[in-house]
Short mmCIF file of C-alpha atoms and ligand atoms in Angstrom, two decimals:
data_model
loop_
_atom_site.label_atom_id
_atom_site.label_comp_id
_atom_site.label_asym_id
_atom_site.label_seq_id
_atom_site.Cartn_x
_atom_site.Cartn_y
_atom_site.Cartn_z
CA MET N 1 65.55 136.35 143.67
CA THR N 2 68.05 134.31 141.70
CA GLY N 3 68.83 135.21 138.12
CA GLY N 4 67.72 138.81 138.56
CA ALA N 5 70.39 139.99 136.11
CA GLY N 6 68.94 137.78 133.40
CA TYR N 7 66.30 138.44 130.79
CA ILE N 8 63.14 137.42 132.64
CA GLY N 9 64.29 138.04 136.22
CA SER N 10 65.31 141.62 135.44
CA HIS N 11 61.80 142.35 134.19
CA ALA N 12 60.44 141.34 137.61
CA LEU N 13 62.47 143.87 139.60
CA LYS N 14 60.45 147.07 139.23
CA PRO N 15 57.04 145.36 139.33
CA LEU N 16 58.06 143.61 142.58
CA GLU N 17 59.24 146.90 144.01
CA SER N 18 55.92 148.51 143.04
CA ALA N 19 54.08 145.62 144.68
CA GLY N 20 55.88 146.46 147.92
CA TYR N 21 58.61 143.80 147.98
CA ASP N 22 62.27 144.52 148.80
CA VAL N 23 64.34 142.41 146.45
CA ILE N 24 67.77 140.84 146.91
CA VAL N 25 69.18 139.61 143.60
CA TYR N 26 71.58 136.67 143.87
CA ASP N 27 73.24 136.18 140.50
CA ASN N 28 76.70 135.01 139.38
CA LEU N 29 76.55 137.27 136.30
CA SER N 30 77.64 134.31 134.15
CA GLU N 31 74.97 135.14 131.60
CA GLY N 32 73.17 138.10 133.13
CA HIS N 33 74.12 141.77 133.07
CA GLN N 34 74.82 144.01 136.00
CA ASP N 35 73.05 146.85 134.20
CA ALA N 36 69.90 144.79 133.99
CA VAL N 37 69.56 144.94 137.78
CA ILE N 38 67.47 148.10 137.72
CA ALA N 39 66.07 147.72 141.25
CA GLY N 40 66.82 145.78 144.40
CA LYS N 41 70.21 144.91 145.83
CA LEU N 42 72.63 142.79 143.80
CA VAL N 43 74.73 140.15 145.54
CA VAL N 44 77.13 138.51 143.10
CA GLY N 45 77.33 134.84 143.98
CA ASP N 46 76.92 131.34 142.66
CA LEU N 47 74.25 128.84 143.63
CA ALA N 48 76.98 126.22 143.93
CA ASP N 49 78.41 128.30 146.80
CA GLU N 50 76.07 127.33 149.63
CA LYS N 51 78.07 129.30 152.21
CA ALA N 52 77.68 132.56 150.32
CA LEU N 53 74.04 131.80 149.71
CA ASP N 54 73.47 131.00 153.37
CA ALA N 55 75.07 134.31 154.35
CA VAL N 56 72.50 136.14 152.21
CA PHE N 57 69.67 134.39 154.03
CA LYS N 58 71.27 135.13 157.41
CA GLU N 59 71.82 138.79 156.58
CA HIS N 60 68.33 139.55 155.25
CA ASN N 61 64.85 138.77 156.39
CA ILE N 62 63.86 136.74 153.33
CA THR N 63 60.25 135.58 153.16
CA ALA N 64 60.10 134.09 149.65
CA VAL N 65 62.32 133.17 146.71
CA MET N 66 61.76 133.58 142.99
CA HIS N 67 64.17 131.29 141.18
CA PHE N 68 64.89 132.56 137.67
CA ALA N 69 68.54 131.46 137.39
CA SER N 70 68.75 128.72 134.79
CA ASN N 71 70.37 127.66 131.56
CA CYS N 72 67.70 127.70 128.93
CA TYR N 73 68.87 126.46 125.53
CA VAL N 74 67.18 123.32 124.28
CA GLY N 75 69.85 122.65 121.64
CA GLU N 76 72.76 123.17 124.05
CA SER N 77 71.12 120.92 126.61
CA VAL N 78 71.34 118.06 124.11
CA SER N 79 75.07 118.61 123.47
CA GLU N 80 75.96 119.57 127.08
CA PRO N 81 73.46 117.81 129.35
CA GLN N 82 75.80 117.89 132.34
CA LYS N 83 75.67 121.69 132.42
CA TYR N 84 71.87 121.51 132.61
CA PHE N 85 71.72 118.90 135.32
CA VAL N 86 74.31 120.70 137.46
CA ASN N 87 73.05 124.26 137.03
CA ASN N 88 69.32 123.69 136.75
CA LEU N 89 68.89 120.67 138.99
CA ALA N 90 71.78 120.36 141.49
CA ASN N 91 71.99 124.12 142.06
CA THR N 92 68.24 124.32 142.61
CA LEU N 93 68.59 121.60 145.24
CA ASN N 94 71.32 123.71 146.91
CA LEU N 95 69.01 126.68 146.92
CA LEU N 96 66.16 124.68 148.41
CA ARG N 97 68.47 123.21 151.07
CA VAL N 98 69.63 126.66 152.15
CA MET N 99 66.08 128.00 152.06
CA LEU N 100 64.74 125.22 154.23
CA ALA N 101 67.69 125.48 156.63
CA ASN N 102 66.71 129.13 157.10
CA ASP N 103 63.02 128.31 157.38
CA VAL N 104 62.10 130.04 154.10
CA LYS N 105 59.28 128.06 152.53
CA ARG N 106 57.78 130.10 149.71
CA PHE N 107 59.18 129.45 146.26
CA VAL N 108 58.28 130.53 142.74
CA PHE N 109 59.92 128.25 140.20
CA SER N 110 60.58 129.07 136.54
CA SER N 111 59.63 125.86 134.78
CA SER N 112 59.00 125.33 131.10
CA CYS N 113 56.57 123.90 128.60
CA SER N 114 59.39 121.58 127.60
CA VAL N 115 58.38 119.35 130.54
CA TYR N 116 55.55 118.10 128.30
CA GLY N 117 57.74 116.79 125.48
CA ALA N 118 55.89 116.17 122.23
CA PRO N 119 52.26 117.08 122.97
CA ILE N 120 49.53 114.50 122.54
CA THR N 121 46.76 117.11 122.74
CA LEU N 122 46.72 120.84 121.96
CA PRO N 123 46.36 123.28 123.58
CA ILE N 124 48.41 121.76 126.38
CA ARG N 125 46.80 121.69 129.81
CA GLU N 126 48.72 121.33 133.06
CA ASP N 127 47.52 117.74 133.47
CA HIS N 128 49.01 116.73 130.11
CA PRO N 129 51.56 113.92 130.64
CA ARG N 130 55.10 115.09 131.26
CA ALA N 131 57.57 113.35 128.98
CA PRO N 132 60.42 115.76 128.25
CA VAL N 133 62.45 115.04 125.12
CA ASN N 134 65.56 117.05 125.95
CA PRO N 135 67.80 117.49 129.03
CA TYR N 136 66.59 121.07 129.54
CA GLY N 137 63.01 119.87 129.92
CA MET N 138 64.18 116.94 132.04
CA SER N 139 66.01 119.27 134.43
CA LYS N 140 62.81 121.27 134.96
CA HIS N 141 60.69 118.13 135.28
CA PHE N 142 62.97 116.70 137.97
CA VAL N 143 62.75 119.90 140.01
CA GLU N 144 58.96 119.95 139.68
CA GLN N 145 58.75 116.43 141.09
CA ILE N 146 61.10 117.27 143.95
CA LEU N 147 59.05 120.35 144.82
CA ALA N 148 55.95 118.20 145.21
CA VAL N 149 57.84 115.90 147.59
CA TYR N 150 59.26 118.82 149.61
CA ALA N 151 55.79 120.35 149.85
CA LYS N 152 54.60 117.23 151.64
CA SER N 153 57.65 116.59 153.80
CA TYR N 154 58.79 120.13 154.60
CA LYS N 155 55.63 122.19 154.03
CA LEU N 156 57.30 124.06 151.19
CA ARG N 157 54.78 126.20 149.32
CA TYR N 158 55.61 126.67 145.66
CA ALA N 159 54.28 128.00 142.41
CA THR N 160 55.62 126.18 139.38
CA LEU N 161 55.20 128.37 136.32
CA ARG N 162 55.63 126.55 133.03
CA TYR N 163 56.56 129.29 130.62
CA PHE N 164 55.95 128.88 126.96
CA ASN N 165 58.20 131.07 124.75
CA ALA N 166 59.18 134.21 126.64
CA ALA N 167 59.49 137.14 124.25
CA GLY N 168 59.45 140.92 124.01
CA ALA N 169 60.97 143.57 126.22
CA SER N 170 59.82 146.10 128.78
CA SER N 171 58.01 149.04 127.26
CA VAL N 172 58.85 151.16 130.30
CA GLU N 173 62.44 150.30 131.29
CA ASN N 174 65.42 150.06 128.97
CA ILE N 175 65.96 146.34 129.47
CA GLY N 176 65.52 143.44 127.07
CA GLU N 177 66.81 140.08 125.87
CA ASP N 178 70.59 139.87 125.48
CA HIS N 179 72.05 136.39 125.47
CA ASP N 180 75.54 135.53 124.26
CA PRO N 181 75.40 133.54 122.10
CA GLU N 182 71.79 134.28 121.17
CA THR N 183 69.82 131.20 120.17
CA HIS N 184 66.23 132.38 120.57
CA LEU N 185 64.22 133.00 117.45
CA ILE N 186 62.82 136.51 117.92
CA PRO N 187 66.12 138.22 118.91
CA ILE N 188 67.91 136.36 116.11
CA VAL N 189 65.35 137.54 113.57
CA LEU N 190 65.57 141.14 114.86
CA LYS N 191 69.35 141.08 114.79
CA ALA N 192 69.13 139.96 111.18
CA ALA N 193 66.87 142.97 110.52
CA LEU N 194 69.54 145.22 112.06
CA ASN N 195 72.46 143.65 110.23
CA GLU N 196 72.04 143.36 106.50
CA GLY N 197 73.52 140.21 105.05
CA VAL N 198 72.77 138.07 108.11
CA THR N 199 70.57 135.12 107.18
CA VAL N 200 68.21 133.51 109.71
CA LYS N 201 68.54 129.75 109.88
CA VAL N 202 65.14 128.09 110.05
CA TYR N 203 65.50 124.72 111.73
CA GLY N 204 63.34 122.45 109.64
CA ASP N 205 60.32 122.96 107.38
CA ASP N 206 59.10 119.38 107.39
CA TYR N 207 57.20 119.47 110.68
CA ASN N 208 53.53 118.59 110.87
CA THR N 209 52.34 122.22 110.86
CA SER N 210 50.60 124.57 108.40
CA ASP N 211 53.85 125.69 106.71
CA GLY N 212 56.15 122.94 107.98
CA THR N 213 58.00 125.15 110.49
CA CYS N 214 57.64 124.77 114.26
CA ILE N 215 54.75 126.38 116.11
CA ARG N 216 55.41 128.09 119.43
CA ASP N 217 53.34 130.13 121.87
CA TYR N 218 55.08 133.48 122.40
CA VAL N 219 54.21 135.21 125.65
CA HIS N 220 55.32 138.69 126.63
CA VAL N 221 57.91 138.84 129.39
CA ASP N 222 55.87 141.46 131.31
CA ASP N 223 52.90 139.09 131.29
CA ILE N 224 55.13 136.31 132.62
CA ILE N 225 56.08 138.65 135.45
CA SER N 226 52.49 139.51 136.30
CA ALA N 227 51.91 135.74 136.59
CA HIS N 228 54.82 135.60 139.06
CA ILE N 229 53.48 138.36 141.24
CA LEU N 230 49.95 136.93 141.29
CA SER N 231 51.42 133.53 142.18
CA LEU N 232 53.56 134.89 144.98
CA ASP N 233 50.60 136.79 146.41
CA ALA N 234 48.50 133.62 146.19
CA ILE N 235 51.14 131.60 148.07
CA PHE N 236 51.12 134.20 150.85
CA GLU N 237 47.32 134.41 150.96
CA LYS N 238 46.31 130.79 150.47
CA ASP N 239 49.31 128.96 151.95
CA ARG N 240 49.28 126.29 149.25
CA SER N 241 51.11 125.31 146.09
CA PHE N 242 50.22 125.85 142.45
CA THR N 243 51.27 124.69 139.00
CA PHE N 244 50.37 126.83 136.01
CA ASN N 245 51.08 127.20 132.33
CA VAL N 246 52.08 130.71 131.36
CA GLY N 247 51.37 131.12 127.66
CA SER N 248 49.22 133.28 125.44
CA GLY N 249 47.22 130.37 124.00
CA ALA N 250 48.10 131.33 120.42
CA GLY N 251 50.62 129.51 118.25
CA TYR N 252 52.78 130.95 115.46
CA THR N 253 55.12 129.24 113.03
CA VAL N 254 58.75 130.29 112.59
CA LYS N 255 57.87 131.66 109.16
CA GLU N 256 55.01 133.71 110.66
CA VAL N 257 57.44 135.20 113.17
CA ILE N 258 59.80 136.21 110.37
CA LYS N 259 56.93 137.70 108.35
CA ALA N 260 55.66 139.71 111.34
CA ALA N 261 59.19 140.94 112.07
CA LYS N 262 59.58 142.08 108.45
CA GLU N 263 56.39 144.10 108.71
CA ILE N 264 57.36 145.71 112.01
CA THR N 265 60.97 146.50 111.15
CA ARG N 266 60.31 147.28 107.47
CA LYS N 267 63.61 145.53 106.75
CA ASN N 268 64.40 142.63 104.55
CA ILE N 269 65.05 139.46 106.56
CA ASP N 270 66.57 136.58 104.62
CA TYR N 271 66.25 133.05 105.82
CA GLU N 272 67.40 129.61 104.77
CA ILE N 273 65.95 126.24 105.67
CA MET N 274 68.29 124.03 107.66
CA GLN N 275 68.12 120.61 109.27
CA ARG N 276 65.84 120.19 112.29
CA ARG N 277 67.38 121.20 115.61
CA PRO N 278 67.74 118.25 118.01
CA GLY N 279 65.27 118.40 120.90
CA ASP N 280 62.56 120.40 119.07
CA VAL N 281 58.93 119.26 118.82
CA ASP N 282 56.50 120.46 116.16
CA SER N 283 53.92 122.45 118.18
CA LEU N 284 53.73 123.87 121.69
CA VAL N 285 50.66 125.93 122.53
CA ALA N 286 49.37 126.57 126.05
CA SER N 287 46.00 126.36 127.58
CA ALA N 288 46.20 129.23 130.08
CA ALA N 289 42.70 128.58 131.39
CA LYS N 290 43.87 127.38 134.81
CA ILE N 291 45.88 130.44 135.80
CA HIS N 292 43.12 132.64 134.42
CA LYS N 293 40.50 130.86 136.49
CA GLU N 294 42.48 130.56 139.71
CA LEU N 295 44.44 133.81 139.76
CA GLY N 296 42.63 135.98 137.21
CA TRP N 297 45.79 136.22 135.09
CA GLU N 298 45.36 137.58 131.61
CA PRO N 299 48.14 138.45 129.18
CA LYS N 300 48.04 142.13 128.21
CA ARG N 301 49.98 141.65 124.98
CA LEU N 302 48.38 138.90 122.99
CA LYS N 303 49.22 139.84 119.43
CA LEU N 304 52.51 138.57 118.07
CA ALA N 305 53.08 141.97 116.42
CA ASP N 306 52.76 143.75 119.78
CA ILE N 307 55.22 141.37 121.39
CA ILE N 308 57.76 141.68 118.58
CA SER N 309 57.38 145.49 118.54
CA THR N 310 58.58 145.79 122.13
CA ALA N 311 61.55 143.51 121.38
CA TRP N 312 62.34 145.57 118.25
CA ASN N 313 62.31 148.75 120.29
CA TRP N 314 64.96 147.30 122.62
CA HIS N 315 67.17 145.85 119.86
CA LYS N 316 66.99 148.98 117.72
CA ASN N 317 67.98 151.20 120.64
CA ASN N 318 70.58 148.78 122.02
CA PRO N 319 72.14 147.03 119.02
CA ALA N 320 75.01 145.72 121.18
CA GLY N 321 72.63 144.79 124.02
CA PHE N 322 73.88 145.69 127.48
CA ASP N 323 77.42 146.07 126.06
CA ASP N 324 76.31 149.52 124.93
CA LYS N 325 76.19 150.44 128.58
CA GLU N 326 78.93 148.22 129.91
CA GLU N 327 81.81 149.15 127.64
CA GLY N 328 82.47 152.47 129.40
CA ARG N 329 83.10 150.75 132.72
N1 UDP D 401 64.41 128.55 115.60
C1 UDP D 401 64.85 128.67 114.28
N2 UDP D 401 66.00 129.36 114.05
C2 UDP D 401 66.72 129.95 115.04
C3 UDP D 401 66.26 129.83 116.37
C4 UDP D 401 65.09 129.12 116.62
O1 UDP D 401 64.23 128.14 113.35
O2 UDP D 401 67.76 130.56 114.76
C5 UDP D 401 63.15 127.83 115.88
C6 UDP D 401 63.34 126.66 116.83
O3 UDP D 401 63.67 125.48 116.10
C7 UDP D 401 61.97 126.59 117.50
C8 UDP D 401 61.48 128.04 117.51
O4 UDP D 401 62.28 128.72 116.53
O5 UDP D 401 61.08 125.84 116.73
C9 UDP D 401 61.66 128.72 118.85
O6 UDP D 401 62.99 128.48 119.29
P1 UDP D 401 63.65 129.26 120.48
O7 UDP D 401 65.09 128.82 120.56
O8 UDP D 401 63.41 130.72 120.34
O9 UDP D 401 62.86 128.82 121.77
P2 UDP D 401 62.58 127.34 122.38
O10 UDP D 401 61.27 126.91 121.79
O11 UDP D 401 63.72 126.47 122.05
O12 UDP D 401 62.49 127.62 123.85
#
């Protein structure tokens, strides 16, 4: 697994262990946290370092790869596109090259709803045209296309999972979302609840939505992980490739997120309306019918309040994120 020290990858570790997989985490710890690696074996390394990566494949009997490592900020991808094309695209090609050289042909890829760009129809189905409007979405779209080619030429078997907005935290393990800097809405809102005087910046209230703020489909990180495990099992069993949306199918505006967070935290959360953020589109809501039909996937936490509650639990107990644990080292 790459990116196992990151937010989503770390949530996969225990469930994979319970499903009977031995996990090797390959992560450069550039954004992840050593303390998030709560199961499996951590190898600190960079995807740009093909030699180190190759050594991992030579040393272990690897049968499949889940590729979580990725930069994931839409706004940053507009100002620093090179970072996104190198880390998300070129480094994924390195990983695939090393995999194929070692005859490893099962791959679960963390893609994104941003491959669709501005949706023409809602909810978005997997066959909706892909027309990304920011370099982050482009980097994922390029990899998706390359995977389809490699499937034909090299018999790679992949599951492309197009996440909508990953949110929440484990309700069992003490792990959660801790990015530095944080740019994602729910952690920002919860940090504002923890720190009086911090004002949430709402990026635009002139979108074509019920209250003018952007609509997103928030899906619990544990549900994203169950989609991963079902997909991996399906690759093993059916020996074919899949592409699925992973979203809850419900959309909430930025203002609705803030309102729900106020109710859960019982804190005042101030916000101010700012300019639109470059790269944003007004609404992104998934149709998750395909993964439900083909793999029987169903999100366990559908209500926004349930999702935010698990995130609040993590932030409240770990106000400095993983630094709470790391500072004693
Ligand atoms: N957003 C916001 N203020 C913030 C962070 C995000 O208004 O401080 C909005 C953002 O414009 C988008 C939504 O919240 O419409 C979700 O953004 P996030 O960065 O969490 O995820 P993304 O959709 O970019 O993956």
